[in-house]
Amino acid sequence: MTASAPTTIRVALGERSYDVVIGEGLFDQAAALARPVLGRPMVFQVTDEHVAALHADRLDAALARGGITTARRIVVPAGEASKSFDQLGRLLDALIEAGCERNDTIVALGGGVIGDLAGFAAAIMRRGVAYIQVPTTLLAQVDSSVGGKTAVDSPRGKNLIGAFHQPRLVLADIDTLATLPARELRAGYAEVVKYGLLGDAAFFAWLESNGADALAGDTAARRHMVATSCGAKARIVAADERETGKRALLNLGHTFGHALETAAGHGDALPHGEAVAIGMVLAFTLSARLGLAPAEDAARVVRHLTAAGLPTTMAGAARDGWTGQRLAAIIAQDKKVRDGRPTLVLARGIGRAFLSRDVSLERIAVFLDDELAAVRTADTRP
Ligand code: NAD
Ligand code: GLY
């Protein structure tokens, strides 16, 4: 069966503009799509051990058929721990040893960890080399591969060391999602829902009707979901590349979510996407509580995320004895706190998110205490 023509979305950033190409069987077209952005017909591939075993040979073979050599494949351990200064140093050494020159191109094949790590290596290698994102998780296809944020983690916090460095091309092959574990797929789906909630009520309604098919593997639904998400992100990044304003809307659910991730110890107990799902519910519930959004919209968010198999309450934090004040103390450390007030993403309804600095940390603590109490009451009901 011949795959249909891919969908192309342009990220319009002047001389740093690039295409996000989305489709099935895209590896077969990778050489033709990549060649115009390469200095010479050679790439240096960075991937992780899971993706190396599943997809890397296929990509190399497809590139080779189109006359592009993979000069070196560098495989790092899978997982967030690879976004470290140590791993970055080893990666840079390996690239230099492999002969990666100023005009060469790195291919980041993998999820957000690989995109962030390889993208940052590209940003600082020989004062900046080109890179191509080939995202293989849903999260990376709809979010991290687009927009040029690259980073490694510091022991003092996630993504604290990084750079803005836009890729030359993003190739999102929907077929790679077939091997993604279900929990990773759902984590990425939370970010998809985010685009509907923050600025596109019609897309949210589409997800209510078609999200289950997309999660179950329907190819057309998957492509539509990825393309709509990338289109939204491309518009936001084009309007505010360095996050001086509107790009912060992409943090919907993230301020609460990060606090819950920190409370849960940044492990498997509460993966990022699940924390974002709970965070989005909290953002909508708070918006409704403040009289900004209809309560029915908050209920719709809960219903849809629940149907997608994502958590919607702070059950874990409640069980672990967290209080609103302790969670608010984590929020107080957020990069976006000014004069003791965090920048929250709130909503006037589905598809109508906005940035607010009007809610004090004290008010947030009271709200979170109310929500924790509600979960505890539900937990103890016979
Ligand atoms: P990840 O890269 O760790 O991938 C998750 C897991 O899936 C890994 O074990 C990986 O090996 C595996 N995997 C990847 N593709 C696979 C496939 N096709 N089949 C089977 N297994 C596969 O995690 P992620 O969720 O993709 O990304 C999370 C990272 O992204 C975080 O570090 C976060 O900070 C970053 N992020 C960055 C941005 C940005 O704008 N740069 C935005 C959001 C998130
Ligand atoms: N994931 C948030 C951003 O790219 O700005």
Coordinates of C-alpha atoms and ligand atoms in Angstrom, one line a residue:
M1 CA 0.0 0.0 0.0
T2 CA 1.4 3.4 -0.9
A3 CA 1.3 5.9 2.0
S4 CA -0.6 9.2 1.2
A5 CA 1.4 12.4 0.7
P6 CA 2.7 13.8 4.0
T7 CA 1.3 16.9 5.7
T8 CA 3.8 19.8 5.9
I9 CA 3.7 22.6 8.5
R10 CA 6.1 25.5 8.2
V11 CA 7.5 27.1 11.4
A12 CA 7.9 30.6 10.2
L13 CA 11.0 32.1 11.9
G14 CA 12.7 34.1 9.1
E15 CA 16.0 32.6 8.1
R16 CA 15.5 30.0 10.9
S17 CA 12.2 28.7 9.3
Y18 CA 11.8 25.0 8.8
D19 CA 9.3 22.3 7.9
V20 CA 7.6 19.8 10.2
V21 CA 6.7 16.9 7.9
I22 CA 4.1 14.4 9.3
G23 CA 3.0 11.2 7.7
E24 CA 3.2 7.4 7.4
G25 CA 6.2 5.6 5.8
L26 CA 8.1 8.8 6.1
F27 CA 11.5 7.1 6.6
D28 CA 11.3 6.1 2.9
Q29 CA 11.2 9.8 2.0
A30 CA 13.8 10.9 4.6
A31 CA 16.7 11.2 2.2
A32 CA 14.8 13.3 -0.3
L33 CA 13.4 15.5 2.5
A34 CA 16.7 15.9 4.4
R35 CA 19.1 16.4 1.4
P36 CA 18.2 20.1 0.9
V37 CA 19.2 21.0 4.5
L38 CA 22.4 18.9 4.6
G39 CA 25.9 20.5 4.2
R40 CA 27.2 17.1 2.8
P41 CA 25.4 13.8 2.3
M42 CA 26.3 12.5 5.7
V43 CA 24.6 12.6 9.2
F44 CA 25.5 11.8 12.8
Q45 CA 22.7 10.0 14.5
V46 CA 21.9 10.2 18.2
T47 CA 19.4 7.8 19.6
D48 CA 18.6 5.8 22.8
E49 CA 18.9 2.1 23.3
H50 CA 15.1 1.4 22.9
V51 CA 14.8 3.3 19.7
A52 CA 18.1 2.0 18.3
A53 CA 16.8 -1.5 18.6
L54 CA 13.4 -0.7 17.0
H55 CA 13.9 2.0 14.3
A56 CA 17.5 3.1 13.8
D57 CA 18.6 0.5 11.2
R58 CA 15.5 1.2 9.1
L59 CA 16.2 5.0 9.1
D60 CA 19.9 4.4 8.2
A61 CA 18.9 2.0 5.4
A62 CA 16.4 4.5 4.0
L63 CA 18.9 7.3 4.1
A64 CA 21.6 5.1 2.5
R65 CA 19.2 4.3 -0.4
G66 CA 18.9 8.0 -1.0
G67 CA 22.7 8.4 -0.9
I68 CA 23.1 9.7 2.7
T69 CA 25.6 8.0 4.9
T70 CA 25.1 7.7 8.7
A71 CA 28.7 8.4 9.7
R72 CA 28.2 7.4 13.3
R73 CA 25.3 6.2 15.5
I74 CA 25.7 7.3 19.1
V75 CA 23.3 5.4 21.5
V76 CA 22.6 6.7 25.0
P77 CA 20.7 4.9 27.8
A78 CA 16.9 5.4 27.6
G79 CA 15.3 7.8 30.1
E80 CA 15.5 11.2 31.6
A81 CA 18.8 10.5 33.4
S82 CA 20.5 10.8 30.0
K83 CA 19.7 14.6 30.0
S84 CA 22.8 15.1 32.1
F85 CA 25.9 17.2 31.8
D86 CA 28.0 13.9 31.9
Q87 CA 26.0 12.4 29.0
L88 CA 26.2 15.6 27.1
G89 CA 30.1 15.7 27.5
R90 CA 30.3 12.1 26.3
L91 CA 28.1 12.8 23.4
L92 CA 30.1 15.8 22.3
D93 CA 33.4 13.8 22.6
A94 CA 31.9 11.0 20.5
L95 CA 30.7 13.5 17.8
I96 CA 34.2 15.2 17.7
E97 CA 35.9 11.9 17.5
A98 CA 33.6 10.8 14.7
G99 CA 34.6 13.8 12.7
C100 CA 31.5 15.9 13.0
E101 CA 32.4 19.2 11.3
R102 CA 30.9 22.7 11.5
N103 CA 28.7 22.2 8.4
D104 CA 27.5 18.7 9.4
T105 CA 24.1 17.7 10.7
I106 CA 23.0 15.6 13.7
V107 CA 19.9 13.5 13.5
A108 CA 18.0 13.2 16.8
L109 CA 16.1 10.0 16.6
G110 CA 13.9 9.3 19.6
G111 CA 11.7 10.9 22.2
G112 CA 12.0 14.3 24.0
V113 CA 15.0 13.2 25.9
I114 CA 17.0 12.5 22.7
G115 CA 15.6 15.7 21.0
D116 CA 16.6 17.9 24.0
L117 CA 20.0 16.3 24.5
A118 CA 21.1 16.0 20.9
G119 CA 19.6 19.5 20.2
F120 CA 21.6 21.0 22.9
A121 CA 24.7 19.2 21.7
A122 CA 24.1 20.6 18.3
A123 CA 23.6 24.1 19.8
I124 CA 27.1 24.1 21.4
M125 CA 29.1 21.7 19.2
R126 CA 31.6 23.9 17.2
R127 CA 29.5 26.9 18.2
G128 CA 26.4 25.4 16.6
V129 CA 25.8 22.7 14.0
A130 CA 22.5 21.8 12.3
Y131 CA 20.2 19.1 13.5
I132 CA 17.1 17.3 12.3
Q133 CA 14.5 16.0 14.7
V134 CA 13.0 12.6 14.0
P135 CA 10.6 12.3 17.0
T136 CA 9.4 8.8 17.9
T137 CA 7.1 9.4 20.9
L138 CA 3.8 11.1 20.7
L139 CA 5.0 13.8 23.1
A140 CA 8.0 14.5 20.9
Q141 CA 5.9 14.6 17.7
V142 CA 3.4 17.0 19.1
D143 CA 5.6 19.1 21.4
S144 CA 9.3 18.8 22.1
S145 CA 10.6 18.4 18.5
V146 CA 9.1 21.7 17.5
G147 CA 10.2 25.1 18.8
G148 CA 13.9 24.8 19.4
K149 CA 14.0 24.4 23.2
T150 CA 17.0 22.2 24.0
A151 CA 18.3 21.4 27.4
V152 CA 19.9 19.0 29.9
D153 CA 18.9 18.8 33.6
S154 CA 20.8 20.1 36.6
P155 CA 20.8 18.3 39.9
R156 CA 19.0 21.5 41.0
G157 CA 16.2 21.2 38.5
K158 CA 14.9 20.0 35.1
N159 CA 16.0 21.8 31.9
L160 CA 18.0 24.4 33.7
I161 CA 21.0 24.3 31.3
G162 CA 20.0 24.8 27.7
A163 CA 19.6 26.9 24.6
F164 CA 17.1 27.9 22.0
H165 CA 18.4 26.2 18.8
Q166 CA 15.8 25.5 16.1
P167 CA 16.1 22.3 14.0
R168 CA 16.4 22.4 10.2
L169 CA 13.7 19.9 9.7
V170 CA 11.3 17.7 11.8
L171 CA 10.3 14.3 10.4
A172 CA 7.4 12.9 12.4
D173 CA 6.7 9.4 11.1
I174 CA 3.4 8.3 12.5
D175 CA 4.4 4.6 12.0
T176 CA 7.0 4.8 14.8
L177 CA 4.2 5.3 17.3
A178 CA 3.2 1.6 16.7
T179 CA 5.9 0.4 19.0
L180 CA 5.4 3.0 21.7
P181 CA 4.2 1.6 25.1
A182 CA 0.6 2.5 25.9
R183 CA 1.5 4.6 29.0
E184 CA 3.9 6.7 26.9
L185 CA 1.2 7.2 24.3
R186 CA -1.2 8.4 26.9
A187 CA 1.4 10.7 28.3
G188 CA 1.8 12.3 24.9
Y189 CA -2.0 12.5 24.5
A190 CA -2.2 14.8 27.5
E191 CA -0.1 17.3 25.5
V192 CA -2.4 16.9 22.5
V193 CA -5.5 17.7 24.7
K194 CA -3.6 20.7 25.9
Y195 CA -3.7 22.3 22.4
G196 CA -7.5 21.9 22.3
L197 CA -7.9 23.3 25.8
L198 CA -5.6 26.3 25.4
G199 CA -6.8 27.6 22.0
D200 CA -8.9 25.4 19.9
A201 CA -12.4 24.3 21.2
A202 CA -13.2 22.6 17.9
F203 CA -10.1 20.4 18.2
F204 CA -11.1 19.5 21.7
A205 CA -14.5 18.5 20.5
W206 CA -12.8 16.5 17.7
L207 CA -10.7 14.7 20.3
E208 CA -13.9 13.9 22.3
S209 CA -15.2 12.1 19.3
N210 CA -12.0 10.7 17.7
G211 CA -9.3 10.6 20.5
A212 CA -10.1 7.0 21.4
D213 CA -9.5 5.9 17.7
A214 CA -6.3 7.9 17.6
L215 CA -5.1 6.2 20.8
A216 CA -6.2 2.8 19.5
G217 CA -4.0 3.2 16.4
D218 CA -6.2 4.7 13.7
T219 CA -3.6 6.1 11.3
A220 CA -5.7 9.0 9.8
A221 CA -6.8 10.1 13.3
R222 CA -3.2 9.9 14.6
R223 CA -2.0 12.1 11.7
H224 CA -4.8 14.6 12.2
M225 CA -4.0 14.8 15.9
V226 CA -0.3 15.3 15.4
A227 CA -0.7 17.7 12.5
T228 CA -3.2 19.9 14.4
S229 CA -1.0 19.9 17.5
C230 CA 2.1 20.8 15.5
G231 CA 0.2 23.5 13.6
A232 CA -0.8 25.1 16.9
K233 CA 2.7 24.9 18.3
A234 CA 4.2 26.3 15.1
R235 CA 1.9 29.3 15.3
I236 CA 2.7 30.0 18.9
V237 CA 6.5 29.6 18.4
A238 CA 6.4 31.8 15.3
A239 CA 4.7 34.5 17.4
D240 CA 6.9 34.2 20.5
E241 CA 10.0 32.1 19.9
R242 CA 11.8 33.1 23.1
E243 CA 8.7 32.8 25.4
T244 CA 8.4 36.4 26.3
G245 CA 4.6 36.2 26.3
K246 CA 2.2 33.9 24.4
R247 CA 4.4 30.8 24.3
A248 CA 3.9 30.5 28.1
L249 CA 0.3 29.3 27.2
L250 CA 2.0 26.0 26.4
N251 CA 2.5 25.7 30.1
L252 CA -1.2 25.0 30.7
G253 CA -1.3 22.4 33.4
H254 CA 2.4 22.5 33.9
T255 CA 2.7 24.7 37.0
F256 CA 0.5 22.4 39.0
G257 CA 1.9 19.4 37.2
H258 CA 5.5 20.2 38.0
A259 CA 4.6 20.6 41.7
L260 CA 3.0 17.2 41.7
E261 CA 5.9 15.6 39.9
T262 CA 8.3 17.1 42.4
A263 CA 6.0 15.9 45.3
A264 CA 6.0 12.4 43.7
G265 CA 9.8 12.3 43.4
H266 CA 10.2 12.6 39.6
G267 CA 9.9 8.9 39.1
D268 CA 7.6 6.3 37.5
A269 CA 4.9 6.9 40.2
L270 CA 3.8 10.1 38.3
P271 CA 5.1 10.5 34.8
H272 CA 5.2 14.0 33.3
G273 CA 2.2 13.5 31.0
E274 CA 0.0 12.2 33.8
A275 CA 1.0 15.1 36.0
V276 CA 0.1 17.5 33.2
A277 CA -3.3 15.9 32.9
I278 CA -4.0 16.5 36.6
G279 CA -2.5 20.0 36.3
M280 CA -4.9 20.8 33.4
V281 CA -7.9 19.6 35.5
L282 CA -6.7 21.8 38.4
A283 CA -6.2 24.8 36.1
F284 CA -9.8 24.4 34.8
T285 CA -11.2 23.7 38.3
L286 CA -9.5 26.8 39.7
S287 CA -10.8 28.8 36.7
A288 CA -14.3 27.6 37.4
R289 CA -13.9 28.2 41.2
L290 CA -12.8 31.8 40.5
G291 CA -15.9 32.3 38.3
L292 CA -13.8 32.6 35.1
A293 CA -14.9 29.5 33.3
P294 CA -18.1 27.4 33.3
A295 CA -18.0 24.5 35.8
E296 CA -19.3 22.3 32.9
D297 CA -16.1 22.9 30.9
A298 CA -14.0 21.7 33.9
A299 CA -16.3 18.6 34.0
R300 CA -15.8 18.0 30.3
V301 CA -12.0 18.1 30.8
V302 CA -12.2 15.5 33.6
R303 CA -14.5 13.3 31.5
H304 CA -12.3 13.3 28.4
L305 CA -9.0 12.8 30.2
T306 CA -10.6 9.9 32.2
A307 CA -11.9 8.3 29.0
A308 CA -8.3 8.5 27.7
G309 CA -7.0 6.6 30.7
L310 CA -5.3 9.6 32.3
P311 CA -5.5 10.5 36.0
T312 CA -7.4 13.6 37.0
T313 CA -7.1 13.9 40.7
M314 CA -4.3 14.5 43.2
A315 CA -4.9 11.0 44.7
G316 CA -1.1 10.2 45.1
A317 CA -0.3 13.6 46.8
A318 CA -3.3 13.1 49.1
R319 CA -2.2 9.6 50.1
D320 CA 1.4 10.8 50.7
G321 CA 0.1 13.5 53.1
W322 CA 0.8 16.6 51.0
T323 CA -0.9 19.9 51.9
G324 CA -1.8 22.8 49.8
Q325 CA 0.8 24.9 51.5
R326 CA 3.6 22.4 50.8
L327 CA 2.6 22.2 47.1
A328 CA 2.3 26.0 46.9
A329 CA 5.8 26.2 48.3
I330 CA 7.0 24.1 45.4
I331 CA 5.1 26.4 43.0
A332 CA 6.8 29.4 44.7
Q333 CA 10.2 28.1 43.3
D334 CA 8.8 28.2 39.7
K335 CA 10.9 30.2 37.2
K336 CA 7.9 32.3 36.5
V337 CA 7.2 33.7 40.0
R338 CA 7.4 37.5 40.2
D339 CA 6.8 39.4 43.5
G340 CA 5.5 36.3 45.1
R341 CA 2.9 35.7 42.4
P342 CA 3.2 32.8 39.9
T343 CA 2.2 33.1 36.3
L344 CA -0.7 30.6 35.9
V345 CA -2.4 29.5 32.8
L346 CA -6.1 29.8 33.5
A347 CA -9.1 29.6 31.1
R348 CA -12.3 31.4 30.4
G349 CA -13.6 28.1 28.9
I350 CA -12.4 25.3 26.7
G351 CA -10.1 26.8 24.0
R352 CA -9.8 30.1 25.8
A353 CA -6.7 30.0 28.0
F354 CA -4.9 33.1 29.2
L355 CA -2.0 34.1 31.4
S356 CA -2.8 35.3 34.9
R357 CA -0.7 36.8 37.7
D358 CA -3.7 37.6 39.8
V359 CA -3.8 34.6 42.0
S360 CA -1.7 34.6 45.1
L361 CA 0.2 31.6 46.4
E362 CA -2.0 31.8 49.5
R363 CA -5.1 31.5 47.4
I364 CA -3.5 28.6 45.5
A365 CA -2.7 26.8 48.7
V366 CA -6.4 27.1 49.9
F367 CA -7.6 25.8 46.5
L368 CA -5.2 22.8 46.6
D369 CA -6.2 22.0 50.2
D370 CA -9.9 22.0 49.1
E371 CA -9.0 19.6 46.2
L372 CA -6.9 17.3 48.4
A373 CA -9.7 17.2 51.0
A374 CA -12.2 16.2 48.2
V375 CA -9.9 13.4 47.1
R376 CA -9.5 12.1 50.6
T377 CA -13.3 12.2 51.2
A378 CA -13.8 10.2 48.0
D379 CA -11.1 7.7 49.0
T380 CA -12.7 7.0 52.4
R381 CA -16.3 6.6 51.0
P382 CA -17.5 3.0 51.4
Ligands
NAD1 P1 11.6 9.8 26.3 O1 12.4 10.4 25.2 O2 12.3 9.4 27.5 O3 10.8 8.6 25.7 C1 10.0 7.8 26.5 C2 10.4 6.3 26.4 O4 9.9 5.8 25.2 C3 11.9 6.0 26.4 O5 12.1 4.8 27.2 C4 12.2 5.8 25.0 O6 13.3 4.9 24.8 C5 10.9 5.1 24.5 N1 10.7 5.3 23.1 C6 10.8 6.4 22.3 N2 10.3 6.2 21.1 C7 9.8 4.9 21.1 C8 9.1 4.1 20.1 N3 8.8 4.6 19.0 N4 8.8 2.8 20.5 C9 9.1 2.4 21.7 N5 9.7 3.1 22.7 C10 10.1 4.3 22.4 O7 10.4 10.8 26.8 P2 9.4 11.7 26.1 O8 8.2 11.6 26.8 O9 9.4 11.5 24.6 O10 10.1 13.2 26.3 C11 10.2 13.7 27.7 C12 11.3 14.7 27.6 O11 10.9 15.8 26.7 C13 11.5 15.4 29.0 O12 12.9 15.4 29.2 C14 11.0 16.8 28.8 O13 11.7 17.8 29.6 C15 11.2 17.0 27.3 N6 10.3 18.0 26.7 C16 10.9 19.0 26.0 C17 10.1 19.9 25.4 C18 10.7 21.0 24.5 O14 10.0 21.9 24.1 N7 12.0 20.9 24.2 C19 8.7 19.9 25.5 C20 8.1 18.9 26.3 C21 8.9 18.0 26.9
GLY2 N1 6.9 22.8 25.8 C1 6.8 24.1 25.9 C2 7.5 24.9 24.8 O1 8.0 24.5 23.9 O2 7.5 26.1 25.0

